[in-house]
PDB file of C-alpha atoms in Angstrom:
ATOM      1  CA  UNK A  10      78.445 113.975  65.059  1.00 44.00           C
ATOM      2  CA  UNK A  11      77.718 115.245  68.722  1.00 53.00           C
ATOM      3  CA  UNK A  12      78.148 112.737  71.265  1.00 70.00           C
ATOM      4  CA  UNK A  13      78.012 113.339  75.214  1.00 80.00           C
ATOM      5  CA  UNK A  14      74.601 113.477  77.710  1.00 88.00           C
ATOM      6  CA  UNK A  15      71.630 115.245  77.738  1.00 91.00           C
ATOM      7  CA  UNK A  16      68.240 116.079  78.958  1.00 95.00           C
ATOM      8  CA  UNK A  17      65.519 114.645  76.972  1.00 95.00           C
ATOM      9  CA  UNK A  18      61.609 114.882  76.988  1.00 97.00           C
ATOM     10  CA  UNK A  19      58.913 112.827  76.062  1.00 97.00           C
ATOM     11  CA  UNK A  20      57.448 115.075  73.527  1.00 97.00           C
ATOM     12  CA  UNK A  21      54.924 112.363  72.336  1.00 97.00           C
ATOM     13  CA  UNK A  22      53.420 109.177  73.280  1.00 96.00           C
ATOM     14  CA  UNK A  23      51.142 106.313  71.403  1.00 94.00           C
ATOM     15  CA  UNK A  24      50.477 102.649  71.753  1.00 92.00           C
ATOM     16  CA  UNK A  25      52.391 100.171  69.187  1.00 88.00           C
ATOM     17  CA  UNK A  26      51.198  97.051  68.610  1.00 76.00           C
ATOM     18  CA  UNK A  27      50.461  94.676  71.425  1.00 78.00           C
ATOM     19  CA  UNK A  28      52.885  95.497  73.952  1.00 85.00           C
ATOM     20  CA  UNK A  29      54.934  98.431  72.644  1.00 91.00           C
ATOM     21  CA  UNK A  30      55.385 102.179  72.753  1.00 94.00           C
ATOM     22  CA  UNK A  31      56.229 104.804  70.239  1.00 96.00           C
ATOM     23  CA  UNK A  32      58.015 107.498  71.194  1.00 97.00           C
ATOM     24  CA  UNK A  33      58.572 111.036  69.975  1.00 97.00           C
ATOM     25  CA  UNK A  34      61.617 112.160  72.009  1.00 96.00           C
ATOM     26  CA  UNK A  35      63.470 115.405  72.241  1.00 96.00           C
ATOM     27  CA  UNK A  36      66.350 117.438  73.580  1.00 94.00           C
ATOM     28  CA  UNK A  37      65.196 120.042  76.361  1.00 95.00           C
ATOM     29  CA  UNK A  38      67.484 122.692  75.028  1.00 94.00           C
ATOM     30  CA  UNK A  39      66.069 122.253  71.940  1.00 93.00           C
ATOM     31  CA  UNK A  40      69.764 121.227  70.201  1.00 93.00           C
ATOM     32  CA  UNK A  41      70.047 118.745  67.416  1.00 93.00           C
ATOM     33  CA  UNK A  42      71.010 115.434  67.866  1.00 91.00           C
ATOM     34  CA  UNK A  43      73.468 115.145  65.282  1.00 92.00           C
ATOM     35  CA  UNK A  44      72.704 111.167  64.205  1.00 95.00           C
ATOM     36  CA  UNK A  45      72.895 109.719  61.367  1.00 96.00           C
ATOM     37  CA  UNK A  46      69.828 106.686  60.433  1.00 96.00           C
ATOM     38  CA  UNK A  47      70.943 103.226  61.788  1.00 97.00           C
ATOM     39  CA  UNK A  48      72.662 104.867  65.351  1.00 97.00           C
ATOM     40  CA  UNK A  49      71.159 104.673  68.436  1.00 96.00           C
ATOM     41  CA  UNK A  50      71.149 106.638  72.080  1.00 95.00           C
ATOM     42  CA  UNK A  51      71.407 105.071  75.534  1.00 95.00           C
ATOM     43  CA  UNK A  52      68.292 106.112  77.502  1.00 95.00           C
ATOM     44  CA  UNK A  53      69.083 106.347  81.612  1.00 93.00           C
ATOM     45  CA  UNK A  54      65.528 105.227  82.580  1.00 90.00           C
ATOM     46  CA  UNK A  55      66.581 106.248  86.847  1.00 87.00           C
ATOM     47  CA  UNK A  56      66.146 102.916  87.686  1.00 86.00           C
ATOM     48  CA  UNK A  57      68.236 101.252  90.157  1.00 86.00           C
ATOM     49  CA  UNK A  58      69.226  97.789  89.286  1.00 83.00           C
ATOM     50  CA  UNK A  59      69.517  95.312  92.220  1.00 85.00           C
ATOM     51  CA  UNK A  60      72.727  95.150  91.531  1.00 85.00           C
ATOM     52  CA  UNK A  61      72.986  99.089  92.159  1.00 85.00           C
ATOM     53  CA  UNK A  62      73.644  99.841  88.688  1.00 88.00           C
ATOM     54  CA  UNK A  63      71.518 102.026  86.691  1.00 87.00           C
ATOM     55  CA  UNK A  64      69.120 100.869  84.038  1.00 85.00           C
ATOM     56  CA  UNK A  65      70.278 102.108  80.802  1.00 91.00           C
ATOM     57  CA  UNK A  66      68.836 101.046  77.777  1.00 91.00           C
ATOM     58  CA  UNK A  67      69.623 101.583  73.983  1.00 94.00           C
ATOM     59  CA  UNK A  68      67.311 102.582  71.328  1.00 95.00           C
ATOM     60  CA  UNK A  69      68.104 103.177  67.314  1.00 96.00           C
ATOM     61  CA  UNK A  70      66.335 105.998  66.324  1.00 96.00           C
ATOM     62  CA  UNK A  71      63.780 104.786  63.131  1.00 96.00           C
ATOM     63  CA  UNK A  72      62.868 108.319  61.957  1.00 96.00           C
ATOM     64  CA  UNK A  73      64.704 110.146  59.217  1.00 96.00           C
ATOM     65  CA  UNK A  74      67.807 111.913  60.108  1.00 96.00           C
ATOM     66  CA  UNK A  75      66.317 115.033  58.065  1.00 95.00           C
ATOM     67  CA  UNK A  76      64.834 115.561  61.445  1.00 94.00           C
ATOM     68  CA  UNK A  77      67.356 116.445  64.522  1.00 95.00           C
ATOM     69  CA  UNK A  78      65.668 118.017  67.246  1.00 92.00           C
ATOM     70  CA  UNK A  79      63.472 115.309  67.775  1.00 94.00           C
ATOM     71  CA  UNK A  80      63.364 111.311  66.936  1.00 96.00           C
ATOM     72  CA  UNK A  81      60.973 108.307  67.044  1.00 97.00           C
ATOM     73  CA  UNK A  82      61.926 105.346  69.150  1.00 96.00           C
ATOM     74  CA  UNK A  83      60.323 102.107  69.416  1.00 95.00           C
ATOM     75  CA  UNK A  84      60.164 100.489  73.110  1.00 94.00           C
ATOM     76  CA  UNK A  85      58.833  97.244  73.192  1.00 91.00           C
ATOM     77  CA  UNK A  86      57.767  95.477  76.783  1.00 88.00           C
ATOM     78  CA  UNK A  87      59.975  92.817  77.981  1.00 85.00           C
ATOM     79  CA  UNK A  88      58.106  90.852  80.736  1.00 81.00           C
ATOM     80  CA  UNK A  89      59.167  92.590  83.849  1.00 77.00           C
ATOM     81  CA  UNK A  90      62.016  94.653  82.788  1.00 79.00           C
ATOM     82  CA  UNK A  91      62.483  97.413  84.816  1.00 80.00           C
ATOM     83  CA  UNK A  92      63.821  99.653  81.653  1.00 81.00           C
ATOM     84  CA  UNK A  93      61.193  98.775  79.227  1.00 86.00           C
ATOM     85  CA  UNK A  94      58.198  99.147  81.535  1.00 89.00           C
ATOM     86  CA  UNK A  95      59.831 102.664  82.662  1.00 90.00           C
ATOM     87  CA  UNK A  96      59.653 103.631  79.145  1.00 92.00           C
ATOM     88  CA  UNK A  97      56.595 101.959  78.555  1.00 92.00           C
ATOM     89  CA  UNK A  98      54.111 103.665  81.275  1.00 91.00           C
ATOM     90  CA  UNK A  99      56.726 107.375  81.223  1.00 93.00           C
ATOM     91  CA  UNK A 100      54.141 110.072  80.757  1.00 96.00           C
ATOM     92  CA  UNK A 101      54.347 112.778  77.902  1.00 97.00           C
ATOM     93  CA  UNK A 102      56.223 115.454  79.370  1.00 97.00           C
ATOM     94  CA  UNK A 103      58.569 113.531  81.422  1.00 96.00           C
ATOM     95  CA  UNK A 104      62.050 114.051  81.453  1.00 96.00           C
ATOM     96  CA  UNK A 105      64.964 111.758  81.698  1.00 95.00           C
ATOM     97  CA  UNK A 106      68.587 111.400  80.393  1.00 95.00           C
ATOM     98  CA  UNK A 107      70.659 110.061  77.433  1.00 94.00           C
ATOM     99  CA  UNK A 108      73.813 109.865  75.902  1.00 94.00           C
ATOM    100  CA  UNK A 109      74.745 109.204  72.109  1.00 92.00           C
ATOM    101  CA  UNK A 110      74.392 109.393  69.265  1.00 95.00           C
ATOM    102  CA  UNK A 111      76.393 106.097  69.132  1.00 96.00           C
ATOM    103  CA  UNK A 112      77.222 103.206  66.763  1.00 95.00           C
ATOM    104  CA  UNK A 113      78.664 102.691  62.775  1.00 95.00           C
ATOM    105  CA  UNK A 114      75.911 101.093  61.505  1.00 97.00           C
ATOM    106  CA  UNK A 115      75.105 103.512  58.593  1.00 96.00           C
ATOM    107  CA  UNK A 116      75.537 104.077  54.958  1.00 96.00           C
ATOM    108  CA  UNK A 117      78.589 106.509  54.532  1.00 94.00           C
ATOM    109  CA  UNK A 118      77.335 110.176  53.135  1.00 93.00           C
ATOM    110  CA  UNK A 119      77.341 109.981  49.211  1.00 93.00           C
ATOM    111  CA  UNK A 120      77.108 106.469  49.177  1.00 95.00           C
ATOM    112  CA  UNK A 121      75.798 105.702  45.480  1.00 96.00           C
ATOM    113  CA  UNK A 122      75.778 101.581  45.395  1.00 95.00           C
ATOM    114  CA  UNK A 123      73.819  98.836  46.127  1.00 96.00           C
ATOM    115  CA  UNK A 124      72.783  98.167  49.902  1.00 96.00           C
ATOM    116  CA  UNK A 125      71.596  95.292  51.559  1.00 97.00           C
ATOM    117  CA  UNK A 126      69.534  96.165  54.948  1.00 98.00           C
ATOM    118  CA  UNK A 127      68.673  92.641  57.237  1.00 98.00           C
ATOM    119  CA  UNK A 128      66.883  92.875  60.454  1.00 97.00           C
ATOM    120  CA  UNK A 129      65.799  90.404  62.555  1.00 97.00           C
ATOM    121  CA  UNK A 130      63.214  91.064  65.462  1.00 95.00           C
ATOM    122  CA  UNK A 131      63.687  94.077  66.998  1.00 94.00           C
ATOM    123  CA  UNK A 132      66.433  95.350  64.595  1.00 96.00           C
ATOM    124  CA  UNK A 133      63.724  96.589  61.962  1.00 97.00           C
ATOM    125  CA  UNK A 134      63.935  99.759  64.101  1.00 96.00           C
ATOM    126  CA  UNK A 135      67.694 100.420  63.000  1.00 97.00           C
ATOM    127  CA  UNK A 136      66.825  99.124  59.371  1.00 98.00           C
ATOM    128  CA  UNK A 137      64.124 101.753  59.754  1.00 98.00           C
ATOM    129  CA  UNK A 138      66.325 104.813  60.326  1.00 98.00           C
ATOM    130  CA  UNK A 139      68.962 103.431  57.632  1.00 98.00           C
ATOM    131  CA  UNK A 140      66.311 103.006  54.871  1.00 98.00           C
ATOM    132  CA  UNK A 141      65.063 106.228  55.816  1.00 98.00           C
ATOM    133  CA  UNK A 142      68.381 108.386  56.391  1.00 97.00           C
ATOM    134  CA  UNK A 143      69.952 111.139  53.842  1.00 96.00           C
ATOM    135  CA  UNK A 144      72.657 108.838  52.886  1.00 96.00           C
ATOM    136  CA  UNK A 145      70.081 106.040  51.551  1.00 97.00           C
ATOM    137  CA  UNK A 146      68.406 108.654  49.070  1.00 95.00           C
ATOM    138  CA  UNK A 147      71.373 108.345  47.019  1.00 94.00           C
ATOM    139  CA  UNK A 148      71.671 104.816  46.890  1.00 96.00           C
ATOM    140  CA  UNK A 149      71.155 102.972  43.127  1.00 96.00           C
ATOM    141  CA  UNK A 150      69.403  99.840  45.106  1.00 96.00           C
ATOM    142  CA  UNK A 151      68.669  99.489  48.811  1.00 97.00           C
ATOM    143  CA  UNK A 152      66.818  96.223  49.668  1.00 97.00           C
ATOM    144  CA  UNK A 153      65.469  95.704  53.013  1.00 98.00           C
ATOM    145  CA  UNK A 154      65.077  91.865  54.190  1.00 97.00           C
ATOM    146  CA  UNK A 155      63.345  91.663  57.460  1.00 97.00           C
ATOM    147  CA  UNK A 156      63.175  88.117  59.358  1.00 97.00           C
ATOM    148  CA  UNK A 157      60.943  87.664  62.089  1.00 95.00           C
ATOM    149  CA  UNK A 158      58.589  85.218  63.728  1.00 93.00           C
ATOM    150  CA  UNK A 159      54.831  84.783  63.416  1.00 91.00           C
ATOM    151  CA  UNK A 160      52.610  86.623  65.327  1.00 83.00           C
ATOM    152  CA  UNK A 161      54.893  89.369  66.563  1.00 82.00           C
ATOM    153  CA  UNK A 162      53.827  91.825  68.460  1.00 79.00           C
ATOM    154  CA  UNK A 163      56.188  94.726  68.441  1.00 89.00           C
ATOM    155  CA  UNK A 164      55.634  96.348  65.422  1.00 91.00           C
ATOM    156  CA  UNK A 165      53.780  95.448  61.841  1.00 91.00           C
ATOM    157  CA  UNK A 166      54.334  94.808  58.393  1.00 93.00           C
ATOM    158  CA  UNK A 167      51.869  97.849  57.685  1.00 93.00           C
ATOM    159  CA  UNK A 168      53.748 100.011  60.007  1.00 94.00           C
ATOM    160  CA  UNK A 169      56.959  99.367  58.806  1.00 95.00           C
ATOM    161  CA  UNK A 170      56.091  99.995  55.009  1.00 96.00           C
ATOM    162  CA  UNK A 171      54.132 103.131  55.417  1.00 96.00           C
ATOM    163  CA  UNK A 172      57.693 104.857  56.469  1.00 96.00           C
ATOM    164  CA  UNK A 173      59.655 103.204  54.005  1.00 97.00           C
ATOM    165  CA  UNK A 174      60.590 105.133  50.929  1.00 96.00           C
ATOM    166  CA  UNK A 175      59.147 104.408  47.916  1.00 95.00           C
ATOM    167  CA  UNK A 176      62.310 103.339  46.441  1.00 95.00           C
ATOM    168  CA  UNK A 177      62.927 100.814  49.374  1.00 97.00           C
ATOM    169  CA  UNK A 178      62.204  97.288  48.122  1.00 96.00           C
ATOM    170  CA  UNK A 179      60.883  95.169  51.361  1.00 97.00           C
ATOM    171  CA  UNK A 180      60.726  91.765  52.094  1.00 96.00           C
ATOM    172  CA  UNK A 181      59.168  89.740  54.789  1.00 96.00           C
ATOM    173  CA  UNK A 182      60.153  86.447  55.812  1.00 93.00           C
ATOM    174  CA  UNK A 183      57.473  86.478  58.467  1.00 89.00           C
ATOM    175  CA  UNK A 184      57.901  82.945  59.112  1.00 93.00           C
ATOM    176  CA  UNK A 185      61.380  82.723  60.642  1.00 96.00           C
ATOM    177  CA  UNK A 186      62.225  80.799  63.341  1.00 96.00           C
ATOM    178  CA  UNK A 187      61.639  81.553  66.629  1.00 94.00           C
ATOM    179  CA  UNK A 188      64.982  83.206  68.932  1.00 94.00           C
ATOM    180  CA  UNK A 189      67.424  80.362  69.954  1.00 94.00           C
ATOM    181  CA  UNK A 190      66.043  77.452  67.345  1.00 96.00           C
ATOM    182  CA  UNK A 191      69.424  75.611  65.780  1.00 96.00           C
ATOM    183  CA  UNK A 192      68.335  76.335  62.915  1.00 97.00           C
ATOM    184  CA  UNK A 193      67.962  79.925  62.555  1.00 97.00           C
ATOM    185  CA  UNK A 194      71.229  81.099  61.097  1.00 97.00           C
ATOM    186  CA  UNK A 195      71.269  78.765  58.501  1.00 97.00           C
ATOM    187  CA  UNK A 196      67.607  79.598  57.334  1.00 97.00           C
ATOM    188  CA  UNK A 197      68.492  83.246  57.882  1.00 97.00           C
ATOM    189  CA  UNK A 198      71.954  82.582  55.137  1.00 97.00           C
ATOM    190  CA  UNK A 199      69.772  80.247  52.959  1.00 96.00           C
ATOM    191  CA  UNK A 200      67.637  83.592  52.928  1.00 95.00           C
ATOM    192  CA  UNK A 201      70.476  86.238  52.261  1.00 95.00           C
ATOM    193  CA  UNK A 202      71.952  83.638  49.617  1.00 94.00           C
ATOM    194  CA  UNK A 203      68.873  84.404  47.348  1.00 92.00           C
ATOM    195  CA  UNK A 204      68.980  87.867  47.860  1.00 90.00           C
ATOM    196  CA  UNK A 205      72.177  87.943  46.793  1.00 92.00           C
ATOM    197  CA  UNK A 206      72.308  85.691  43.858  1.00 89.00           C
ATOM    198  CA  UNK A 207      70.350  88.688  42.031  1.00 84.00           C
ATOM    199  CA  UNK A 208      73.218  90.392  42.153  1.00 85.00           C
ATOM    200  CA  UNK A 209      76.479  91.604  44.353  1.00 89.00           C
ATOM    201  CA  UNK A 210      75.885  94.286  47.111  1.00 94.00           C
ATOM    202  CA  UNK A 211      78.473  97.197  47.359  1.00 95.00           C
ATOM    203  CA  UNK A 212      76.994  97.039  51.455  1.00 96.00           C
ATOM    204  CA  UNK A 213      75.102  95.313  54.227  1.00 97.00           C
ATOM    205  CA  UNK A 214      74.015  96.338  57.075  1.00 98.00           C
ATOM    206  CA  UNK A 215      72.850  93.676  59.722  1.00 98.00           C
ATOM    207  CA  UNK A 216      70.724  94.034  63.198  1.00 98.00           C
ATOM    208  CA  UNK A 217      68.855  92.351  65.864  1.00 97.00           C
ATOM    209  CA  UNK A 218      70.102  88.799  66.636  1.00 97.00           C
ATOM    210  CA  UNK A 219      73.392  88.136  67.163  1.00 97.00           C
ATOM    211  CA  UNK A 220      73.344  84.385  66.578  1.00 97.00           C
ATOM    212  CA  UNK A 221      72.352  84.877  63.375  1.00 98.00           C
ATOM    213  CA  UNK A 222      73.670  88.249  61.878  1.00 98.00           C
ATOM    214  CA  UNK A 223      77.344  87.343  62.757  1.00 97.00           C
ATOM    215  CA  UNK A 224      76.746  83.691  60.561  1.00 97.00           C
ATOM    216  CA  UNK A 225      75.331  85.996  57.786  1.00 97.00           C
ATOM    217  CA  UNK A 226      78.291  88.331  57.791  1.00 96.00           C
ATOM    218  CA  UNK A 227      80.501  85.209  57.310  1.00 96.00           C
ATOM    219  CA  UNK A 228      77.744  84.050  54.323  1.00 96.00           C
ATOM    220  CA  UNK A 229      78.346  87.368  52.779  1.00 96.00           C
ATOM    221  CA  UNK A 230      81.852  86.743  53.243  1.00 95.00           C
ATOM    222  CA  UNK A 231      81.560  83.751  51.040  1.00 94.00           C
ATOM    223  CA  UNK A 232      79.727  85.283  48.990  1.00 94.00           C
ATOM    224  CA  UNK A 233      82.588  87.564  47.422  1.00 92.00           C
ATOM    225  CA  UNK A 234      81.158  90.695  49.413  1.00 92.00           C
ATOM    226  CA  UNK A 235      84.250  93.190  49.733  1.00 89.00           C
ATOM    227  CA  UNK A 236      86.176  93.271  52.901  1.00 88.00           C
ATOM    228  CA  UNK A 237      84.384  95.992  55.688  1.00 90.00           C
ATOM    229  CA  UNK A 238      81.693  96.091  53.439  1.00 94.00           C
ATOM    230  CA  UNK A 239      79.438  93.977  55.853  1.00 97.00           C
ATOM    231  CA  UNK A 240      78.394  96.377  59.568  1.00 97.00           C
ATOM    232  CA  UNK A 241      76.582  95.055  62.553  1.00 96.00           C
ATOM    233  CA  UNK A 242      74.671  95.774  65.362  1.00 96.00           C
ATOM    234  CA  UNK A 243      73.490  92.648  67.698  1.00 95.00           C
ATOM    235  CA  UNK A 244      70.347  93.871  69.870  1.00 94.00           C
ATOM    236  CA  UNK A 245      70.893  91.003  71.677  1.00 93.00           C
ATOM    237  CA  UNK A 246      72.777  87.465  72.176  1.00 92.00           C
ATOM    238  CA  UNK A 247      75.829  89.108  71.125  1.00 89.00           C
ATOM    239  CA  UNK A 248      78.744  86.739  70.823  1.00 87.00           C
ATOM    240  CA  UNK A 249      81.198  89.158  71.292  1.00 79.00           C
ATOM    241  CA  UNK A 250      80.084  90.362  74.886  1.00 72.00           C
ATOM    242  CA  UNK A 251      80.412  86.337  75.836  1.00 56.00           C
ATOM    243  CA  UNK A 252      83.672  85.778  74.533  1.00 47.00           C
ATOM    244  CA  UNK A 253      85.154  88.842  77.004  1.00 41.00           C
TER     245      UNK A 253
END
């Protein structure tokens, strides 16, 4: 897969839900991306950080990997974060910089088993492109479980299904606690538990909220799924960046 930076341009441009942008994106020089559904890219939005940083930002691409010269991304609003807004108010035509594609959190090419996709929040996007990717058509069972709060705003049920594949079985726990509550890991295990008594998963892939996909991985564990079997990717409150 290529990695390295490049020039990108807004290709495309339309509202998302209350608060949220989708994106059509694409290389300038017209190459492929080379990605494969559930990485993402790290968008340089110019911004200087008070700090005197840069604002970069990452984003898992949620269209199909069939697709490499150009890729959805999802950019929801975060009060008054200077990358999100960028993103949010960029016009069509614009032109910034990335760098990617990056991450392991994908089904491996020819993979034939059972897989177990959760997302919480945010992380539907990455369940998105997995679901959707060339290395999902081949799986025997793929089972999305998506856990996020009432009333959210960044993108819908509707939305989420109408890109799904047919073969995709979704569920919604559109009930689940809101971001820090205790007990949202445990609900979020109680949750996979069920899933899993139906039958064992040859892989799961986890995003969104770290506080509660790294507990899950250890439920798995318990679980009797097979060692590596279980990939992450925390969007955010990411245990591992605190414990450096």
């Amino acid at each position: 897969m290529a990695q390295g930076s490049a020039k990108i341009r807004i290709a495309h441009a339309e509202p998302l839900g209350q608060g949220a942008r989708l994106l059509r994106v694409e290389r300038v020089d017209g190459a492929e991306l080379g990605f494969a559904g559930g990485q993402y890219v790290i968008i340089n939005t110019g911004v200087t950080l008070p700090g005197g940083k840069l604002a970069k930002r990452a984003y898992s691409m949620l269209s199909s990997d069939a697709e490499q010269r150009a890729v959805e991304i999802a950019v929801k609003r975060i009060g008054a974060g200077p990358g999100s807004n960028v993103l949010n108010d960029i016009a069509v035509g614009a032109e910034l910089e990335w760098s990617g594609p990056w991450g392991k959190l994908r089904l491996p090419p020819g993979f034939s088993g059972r897989a177990l996709v959760i997302a919480t929040d945010t992380g539907i996007t990455a369940a998105l492109g997995i679901a959707r990717s060339a290395a999902a058509a081949g799986a025997a069972q793929l089972d999305l479980l998506w856990l996020v709060e009432p009333g959210e705003t960044f993108v819908s049920e509707a939305f989420v299904r109408e890109r799904l594949p047919a073969a995709v079985r979704l569920t919604v726990a559109g009930d689940f606690l809101p971001v820090g509550h205790p007990e949202r890991p445990a609900r979020a295990c109680a949750l996979v538990g069920d899933h899993v008594a139906a039958g064992p998963y040859d892989a799961a892939l986890c995003a969104g909220d770290g506080a509660v996909i790294y507990p899950v991985r250890d439920r798995l564990a318990s679980l009797g799924a097979p060692e590596g079997s279980v990939l992450l990717e925390s969007f955010f409150n990411n245990p591992m960046k605190k414990s450096l």
